PDB file of C-alpha atoms in Angstrom:
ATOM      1  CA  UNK L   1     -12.239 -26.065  11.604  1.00 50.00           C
ATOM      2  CA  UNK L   2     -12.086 -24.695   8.314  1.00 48.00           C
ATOM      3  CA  UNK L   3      -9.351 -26.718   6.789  1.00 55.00           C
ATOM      4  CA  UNK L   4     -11.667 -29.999   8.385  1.00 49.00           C
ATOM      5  CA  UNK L   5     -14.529 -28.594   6.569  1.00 48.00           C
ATOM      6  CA  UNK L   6     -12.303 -28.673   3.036  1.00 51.00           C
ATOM      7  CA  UNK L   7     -10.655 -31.702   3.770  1.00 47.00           C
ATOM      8  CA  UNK L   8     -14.050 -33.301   4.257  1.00 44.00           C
ATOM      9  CA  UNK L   9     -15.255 -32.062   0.617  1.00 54.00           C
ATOM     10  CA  UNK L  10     -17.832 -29.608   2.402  1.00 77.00           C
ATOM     11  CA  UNK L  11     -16.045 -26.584   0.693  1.00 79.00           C
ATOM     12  CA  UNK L  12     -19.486 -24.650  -0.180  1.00 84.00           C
ATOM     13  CA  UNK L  13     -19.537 -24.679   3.571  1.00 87.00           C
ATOM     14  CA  UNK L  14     -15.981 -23.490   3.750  1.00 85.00           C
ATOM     15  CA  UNK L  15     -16.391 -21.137   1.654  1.00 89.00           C
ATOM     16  CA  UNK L  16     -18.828 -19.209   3.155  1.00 91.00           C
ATOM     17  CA  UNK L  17     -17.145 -19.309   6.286  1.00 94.00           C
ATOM     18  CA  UNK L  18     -14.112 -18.168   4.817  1.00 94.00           C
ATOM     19  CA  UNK L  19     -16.411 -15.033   3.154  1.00 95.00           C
ATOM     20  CA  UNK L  20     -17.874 -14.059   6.925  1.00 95.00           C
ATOM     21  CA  UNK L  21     -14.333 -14.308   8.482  1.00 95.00           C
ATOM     22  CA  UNK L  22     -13.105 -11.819   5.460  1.00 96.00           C
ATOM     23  CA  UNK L  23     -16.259  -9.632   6.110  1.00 94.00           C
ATOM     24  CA  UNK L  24     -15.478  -9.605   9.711  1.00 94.00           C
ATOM     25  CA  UNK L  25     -11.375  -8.824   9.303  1.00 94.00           C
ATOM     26  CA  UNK L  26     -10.929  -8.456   6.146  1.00 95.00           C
ATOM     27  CA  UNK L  27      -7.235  -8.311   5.488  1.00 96.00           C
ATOM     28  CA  UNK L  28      -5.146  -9.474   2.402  1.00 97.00           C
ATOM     29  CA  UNK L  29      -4.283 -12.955   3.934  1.00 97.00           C
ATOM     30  CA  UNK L  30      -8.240 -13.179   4.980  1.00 97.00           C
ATOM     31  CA  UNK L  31      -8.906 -12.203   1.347  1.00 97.00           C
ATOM     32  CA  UNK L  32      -5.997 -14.728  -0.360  1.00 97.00           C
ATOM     33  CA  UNK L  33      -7.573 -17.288   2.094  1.00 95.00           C
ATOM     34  CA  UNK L  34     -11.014 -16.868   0.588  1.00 96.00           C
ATOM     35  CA  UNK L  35     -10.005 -16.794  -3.163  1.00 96.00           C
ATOM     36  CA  UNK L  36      -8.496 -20.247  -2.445  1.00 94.00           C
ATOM     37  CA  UNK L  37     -11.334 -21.668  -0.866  1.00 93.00           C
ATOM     38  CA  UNK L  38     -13.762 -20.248  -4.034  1.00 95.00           C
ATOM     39  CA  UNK L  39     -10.394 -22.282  -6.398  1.00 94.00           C
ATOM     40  CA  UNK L  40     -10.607 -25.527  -4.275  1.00 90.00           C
ATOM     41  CA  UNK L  41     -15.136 -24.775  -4.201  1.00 90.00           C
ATOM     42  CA  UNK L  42     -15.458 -25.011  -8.753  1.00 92.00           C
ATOM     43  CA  UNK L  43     -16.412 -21.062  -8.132  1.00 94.00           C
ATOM     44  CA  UNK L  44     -15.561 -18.465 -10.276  1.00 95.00           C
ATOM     45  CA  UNK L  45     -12.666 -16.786  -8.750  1.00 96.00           C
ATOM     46  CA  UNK L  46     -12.519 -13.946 -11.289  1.00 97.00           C
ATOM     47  CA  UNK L  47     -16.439 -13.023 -10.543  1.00 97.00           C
ATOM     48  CA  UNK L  48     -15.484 -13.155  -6.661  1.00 97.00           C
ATOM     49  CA  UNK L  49     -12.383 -11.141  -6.578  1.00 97.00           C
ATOM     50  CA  UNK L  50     -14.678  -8.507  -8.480  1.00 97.00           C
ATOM     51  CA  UNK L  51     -17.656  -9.106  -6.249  1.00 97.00           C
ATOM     52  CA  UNK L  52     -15.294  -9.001  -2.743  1.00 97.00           C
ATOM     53  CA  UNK L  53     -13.506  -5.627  -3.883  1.00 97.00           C
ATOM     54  CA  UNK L  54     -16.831  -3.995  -5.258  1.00 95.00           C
ATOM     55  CA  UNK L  55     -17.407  -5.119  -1.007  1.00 94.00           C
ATOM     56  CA  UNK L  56     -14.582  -3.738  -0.204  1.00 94.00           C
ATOM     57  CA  UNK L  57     -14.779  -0.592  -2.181  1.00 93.00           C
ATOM     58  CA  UNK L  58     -18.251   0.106  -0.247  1.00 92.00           C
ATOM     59  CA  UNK L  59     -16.704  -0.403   2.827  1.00 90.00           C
ATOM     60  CA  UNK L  60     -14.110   2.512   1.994  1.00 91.00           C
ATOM     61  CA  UNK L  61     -16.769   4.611   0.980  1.00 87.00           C
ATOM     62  CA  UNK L  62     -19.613   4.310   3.296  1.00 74.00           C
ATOM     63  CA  UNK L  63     -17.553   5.018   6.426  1.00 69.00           C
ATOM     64  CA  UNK L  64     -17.856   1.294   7.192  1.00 64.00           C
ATOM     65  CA  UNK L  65     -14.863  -1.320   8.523  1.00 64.00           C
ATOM     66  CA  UNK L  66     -12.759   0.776   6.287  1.00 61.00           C
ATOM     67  CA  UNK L  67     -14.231   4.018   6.083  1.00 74.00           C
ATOM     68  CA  UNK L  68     -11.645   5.787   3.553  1.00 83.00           C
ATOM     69  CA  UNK L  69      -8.710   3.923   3.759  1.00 93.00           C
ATOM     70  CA  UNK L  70      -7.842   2.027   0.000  1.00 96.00           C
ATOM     71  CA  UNK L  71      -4.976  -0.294   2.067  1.00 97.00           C
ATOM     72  CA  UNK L  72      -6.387  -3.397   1.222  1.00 97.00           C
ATOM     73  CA  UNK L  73      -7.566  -2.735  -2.572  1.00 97.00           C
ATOM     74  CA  UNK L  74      -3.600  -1.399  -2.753  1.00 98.00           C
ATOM     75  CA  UNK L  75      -2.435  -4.474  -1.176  1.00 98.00           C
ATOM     76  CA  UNK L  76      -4.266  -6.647  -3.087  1.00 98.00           C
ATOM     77  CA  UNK L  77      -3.120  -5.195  -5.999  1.00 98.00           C
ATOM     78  CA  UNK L  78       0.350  -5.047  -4.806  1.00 98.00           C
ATOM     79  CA  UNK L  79      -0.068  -8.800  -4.440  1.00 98.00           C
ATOM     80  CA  UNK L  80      -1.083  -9.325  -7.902  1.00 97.00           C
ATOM     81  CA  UNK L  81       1.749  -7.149  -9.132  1.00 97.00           C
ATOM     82  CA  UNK L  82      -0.428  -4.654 -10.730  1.00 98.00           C
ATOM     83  CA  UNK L  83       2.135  -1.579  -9.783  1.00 98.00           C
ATOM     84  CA  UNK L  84       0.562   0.902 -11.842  1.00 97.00           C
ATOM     85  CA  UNK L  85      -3.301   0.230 -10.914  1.00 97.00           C
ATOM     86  CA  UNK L  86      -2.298   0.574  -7.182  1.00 98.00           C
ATOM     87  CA  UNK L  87      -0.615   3.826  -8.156  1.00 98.00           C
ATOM     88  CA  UNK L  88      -4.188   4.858  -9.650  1.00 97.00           C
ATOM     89  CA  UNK L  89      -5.916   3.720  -6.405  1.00 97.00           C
ATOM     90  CA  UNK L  90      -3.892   5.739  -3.512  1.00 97.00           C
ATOM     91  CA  UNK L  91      -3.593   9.099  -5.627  1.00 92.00           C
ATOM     92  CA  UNK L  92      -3.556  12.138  -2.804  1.00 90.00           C
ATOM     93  CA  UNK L  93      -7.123  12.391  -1.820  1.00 87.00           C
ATOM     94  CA  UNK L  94      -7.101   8.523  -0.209  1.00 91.00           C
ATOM     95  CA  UNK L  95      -5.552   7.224   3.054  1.00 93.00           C
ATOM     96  CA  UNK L  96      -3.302   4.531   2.366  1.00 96.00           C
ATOM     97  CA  UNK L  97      -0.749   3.201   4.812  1.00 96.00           C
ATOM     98  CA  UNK L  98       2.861   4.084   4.461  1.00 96.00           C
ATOM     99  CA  UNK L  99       4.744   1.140   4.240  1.00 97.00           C
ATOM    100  CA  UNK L 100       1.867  -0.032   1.233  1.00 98.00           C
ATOM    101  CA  UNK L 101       2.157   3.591  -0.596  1.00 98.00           C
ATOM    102  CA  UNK L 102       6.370   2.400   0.030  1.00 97.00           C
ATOM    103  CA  UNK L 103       6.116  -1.001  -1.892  1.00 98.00           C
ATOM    104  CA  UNK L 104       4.068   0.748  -4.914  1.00 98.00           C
ATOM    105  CA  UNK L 105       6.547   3.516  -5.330  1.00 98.00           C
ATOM    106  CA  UNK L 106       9.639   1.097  -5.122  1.00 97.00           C
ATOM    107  CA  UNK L 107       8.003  -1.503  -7.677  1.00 97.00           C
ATOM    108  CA  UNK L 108       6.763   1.367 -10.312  1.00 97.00           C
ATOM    109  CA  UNK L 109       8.821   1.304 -13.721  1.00 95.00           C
ATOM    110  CA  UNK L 110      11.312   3.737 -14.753  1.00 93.00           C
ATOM    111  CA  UNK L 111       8.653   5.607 -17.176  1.00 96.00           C
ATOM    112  CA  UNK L 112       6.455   6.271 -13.148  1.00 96.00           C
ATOM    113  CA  UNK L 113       8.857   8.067 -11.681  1.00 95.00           C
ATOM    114  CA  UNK L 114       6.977  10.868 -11.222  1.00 95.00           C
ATOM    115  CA  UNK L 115       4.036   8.851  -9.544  1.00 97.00           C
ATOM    116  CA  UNK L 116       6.885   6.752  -7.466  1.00 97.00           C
ATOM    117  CA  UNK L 117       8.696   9.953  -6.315  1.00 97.00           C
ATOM    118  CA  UNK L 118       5.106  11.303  -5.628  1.00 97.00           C
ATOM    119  CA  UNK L 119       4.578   8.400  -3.262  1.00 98.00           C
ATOM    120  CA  UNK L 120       7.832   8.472  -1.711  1.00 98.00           C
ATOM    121  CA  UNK L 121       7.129  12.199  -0.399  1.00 97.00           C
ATOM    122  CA  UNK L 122       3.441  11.201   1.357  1.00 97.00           C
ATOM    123  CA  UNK L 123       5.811   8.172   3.306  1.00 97.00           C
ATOM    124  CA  UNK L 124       8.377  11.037   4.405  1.00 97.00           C
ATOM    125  CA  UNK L 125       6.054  13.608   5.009  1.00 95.00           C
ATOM    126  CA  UNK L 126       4.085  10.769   7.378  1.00 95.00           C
ATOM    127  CA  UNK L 127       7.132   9.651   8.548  1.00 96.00           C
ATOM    128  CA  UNK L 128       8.583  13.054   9.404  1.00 96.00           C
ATOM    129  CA  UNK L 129       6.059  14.162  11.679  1.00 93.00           C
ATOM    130  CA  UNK L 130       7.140  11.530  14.693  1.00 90.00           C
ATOM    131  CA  UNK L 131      10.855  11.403  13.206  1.00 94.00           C
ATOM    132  CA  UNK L 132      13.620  11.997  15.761  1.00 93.00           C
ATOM    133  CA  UNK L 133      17.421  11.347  15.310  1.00 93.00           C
ATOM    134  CA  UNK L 134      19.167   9.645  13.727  1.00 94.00           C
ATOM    135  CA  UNK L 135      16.928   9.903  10.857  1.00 96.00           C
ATOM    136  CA  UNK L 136      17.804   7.073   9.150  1.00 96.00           C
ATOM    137  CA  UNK L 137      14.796   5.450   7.864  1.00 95.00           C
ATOM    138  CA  UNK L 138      13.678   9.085   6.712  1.00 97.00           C
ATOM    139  CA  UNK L 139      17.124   9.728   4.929  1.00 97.00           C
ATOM    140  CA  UNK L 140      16.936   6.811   3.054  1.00 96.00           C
ATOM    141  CA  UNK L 141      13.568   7.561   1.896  1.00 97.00           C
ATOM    142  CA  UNK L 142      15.288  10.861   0.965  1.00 98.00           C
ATOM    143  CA  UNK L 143      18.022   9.113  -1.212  1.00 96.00           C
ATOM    144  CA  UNK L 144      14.861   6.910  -2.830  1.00 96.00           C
ATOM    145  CA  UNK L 145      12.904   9.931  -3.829  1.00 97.00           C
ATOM    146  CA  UNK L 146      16.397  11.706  -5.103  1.00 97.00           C
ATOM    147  CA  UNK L 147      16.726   8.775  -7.296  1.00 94.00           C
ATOM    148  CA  UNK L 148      14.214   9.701  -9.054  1.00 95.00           C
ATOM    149  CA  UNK L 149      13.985  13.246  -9.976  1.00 95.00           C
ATOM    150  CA  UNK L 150      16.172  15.196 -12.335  1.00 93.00           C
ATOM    151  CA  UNK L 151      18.862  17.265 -10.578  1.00 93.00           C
ATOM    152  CA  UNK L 152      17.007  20.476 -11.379  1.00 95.00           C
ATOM    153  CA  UNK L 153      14.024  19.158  -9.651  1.00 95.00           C
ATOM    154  CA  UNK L 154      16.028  17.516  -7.051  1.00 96.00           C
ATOM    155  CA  UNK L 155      17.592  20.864  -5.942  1.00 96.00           C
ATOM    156  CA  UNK L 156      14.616  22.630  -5.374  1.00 96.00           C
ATOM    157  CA  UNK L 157      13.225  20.056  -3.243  1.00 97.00           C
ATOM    158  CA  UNK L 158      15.986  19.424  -1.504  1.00 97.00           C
ATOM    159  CA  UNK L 159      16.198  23.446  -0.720  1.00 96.00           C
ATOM    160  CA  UNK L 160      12.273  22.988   0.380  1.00 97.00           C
ATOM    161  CA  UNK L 161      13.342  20.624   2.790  1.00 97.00           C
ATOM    162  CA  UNK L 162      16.315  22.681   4.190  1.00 96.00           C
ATOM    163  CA  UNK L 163      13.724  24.877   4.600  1.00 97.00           C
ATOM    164  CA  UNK L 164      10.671  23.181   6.014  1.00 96.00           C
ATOM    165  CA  UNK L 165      13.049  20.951   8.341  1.00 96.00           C
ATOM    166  CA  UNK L 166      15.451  23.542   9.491  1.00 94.00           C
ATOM    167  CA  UNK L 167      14.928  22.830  13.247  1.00 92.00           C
ATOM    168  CA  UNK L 168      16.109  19.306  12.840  1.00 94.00           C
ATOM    169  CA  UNK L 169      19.876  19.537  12.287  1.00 94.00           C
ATOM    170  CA  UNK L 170      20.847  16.298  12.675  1.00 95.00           C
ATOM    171  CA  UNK L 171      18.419  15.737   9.447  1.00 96.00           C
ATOM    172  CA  UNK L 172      19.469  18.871   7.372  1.00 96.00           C
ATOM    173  CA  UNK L 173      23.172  17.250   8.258  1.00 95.00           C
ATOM    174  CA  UNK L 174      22.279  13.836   6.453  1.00 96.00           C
ATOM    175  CA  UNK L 175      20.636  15.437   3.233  1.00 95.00           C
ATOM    176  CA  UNK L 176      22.602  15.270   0.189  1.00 91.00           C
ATOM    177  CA  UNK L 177      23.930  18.052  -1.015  1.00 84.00           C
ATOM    178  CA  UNK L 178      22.160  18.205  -4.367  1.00 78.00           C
TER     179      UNK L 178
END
């Protein structure tokens, strides 16, 4: 019905359709969906992106749709490639979803990898909690957050792990060894 509505030149109309569907799931695609609908409308697109996440930011706040979680602000960012702004967003203190915090970490510049490493251990500590053997997914998130720290730091935390994990052998058993 929507894509009717804009092939028929009644985009205003689309447009707001497109807003209440966003407002009722809002989602990145929802939100992409809407942007282009404001492009193919003459609206400002800048002024609604800013309008829709100021929404969106209530929503997180308020205990609304959202209530706490920053995933779709991230995401959106992530979209726009805005790696270090989405690193801002999801600092400890927010919910964000793994596999988001994931694709900031992994796209953050060599002078972030603090903040990627950072992000790296909230995924593993996440995924950790229902992990069972063969660990593979969390080993490799081990090797990404390695990559990044200096081997001083990367002993110690590899040590804390020994430690925090030592009931899980077959985990322990894939860890590097420094």
């Amino acid at each position: 019905m929507l894509r009717c509505l804009e092939h028929a030149g009644r985009t205003d109309e689309a447009l707001g359709l497109r807003r209440r569907l966003f407002e009722s799931r809002p989602s990145l695609e929802a939100f992409q969906a809407l942007l282009e609908a404001a492009t193919r409308a003459g609206h400002d697109v800048v002024a609604l992106r800013e309008e829709v996440l100021g929404w969106v930011q209530v929503q997180e706040a308020s205990g609304g749709r959202l209530d706490g979680d920053v995933t779709l602000r991230a995401q959106v960012l992530c979209a726009e490639q805005r790696w270090s702004e989405a690193a801002q967003l999801v600092q400890p203190g927010v919910s964000c979803s793994a596999p988001t915090l994931r694709t900031i970490a992994l796209n953050l510049g060599a002078e972030e990898r603090d903040t990627a490493a950072a992000l790296l251990m909230r995924v593993l500590d996440a995924a950790m909690r229902g992990a069972a053997s063969p660990y593979r997914m969390e080993l490799q998130l081990v090797a990404e957050i390695a990559q990044r720290m200096h081997a001083p730091q990367r002993a110690v935390w590899l040590a804390h792990l020994r430690k925090v994990y030592a009931g899980k052998r077959n985990f322990l058993n894939g860890l590097p060894m420094r």
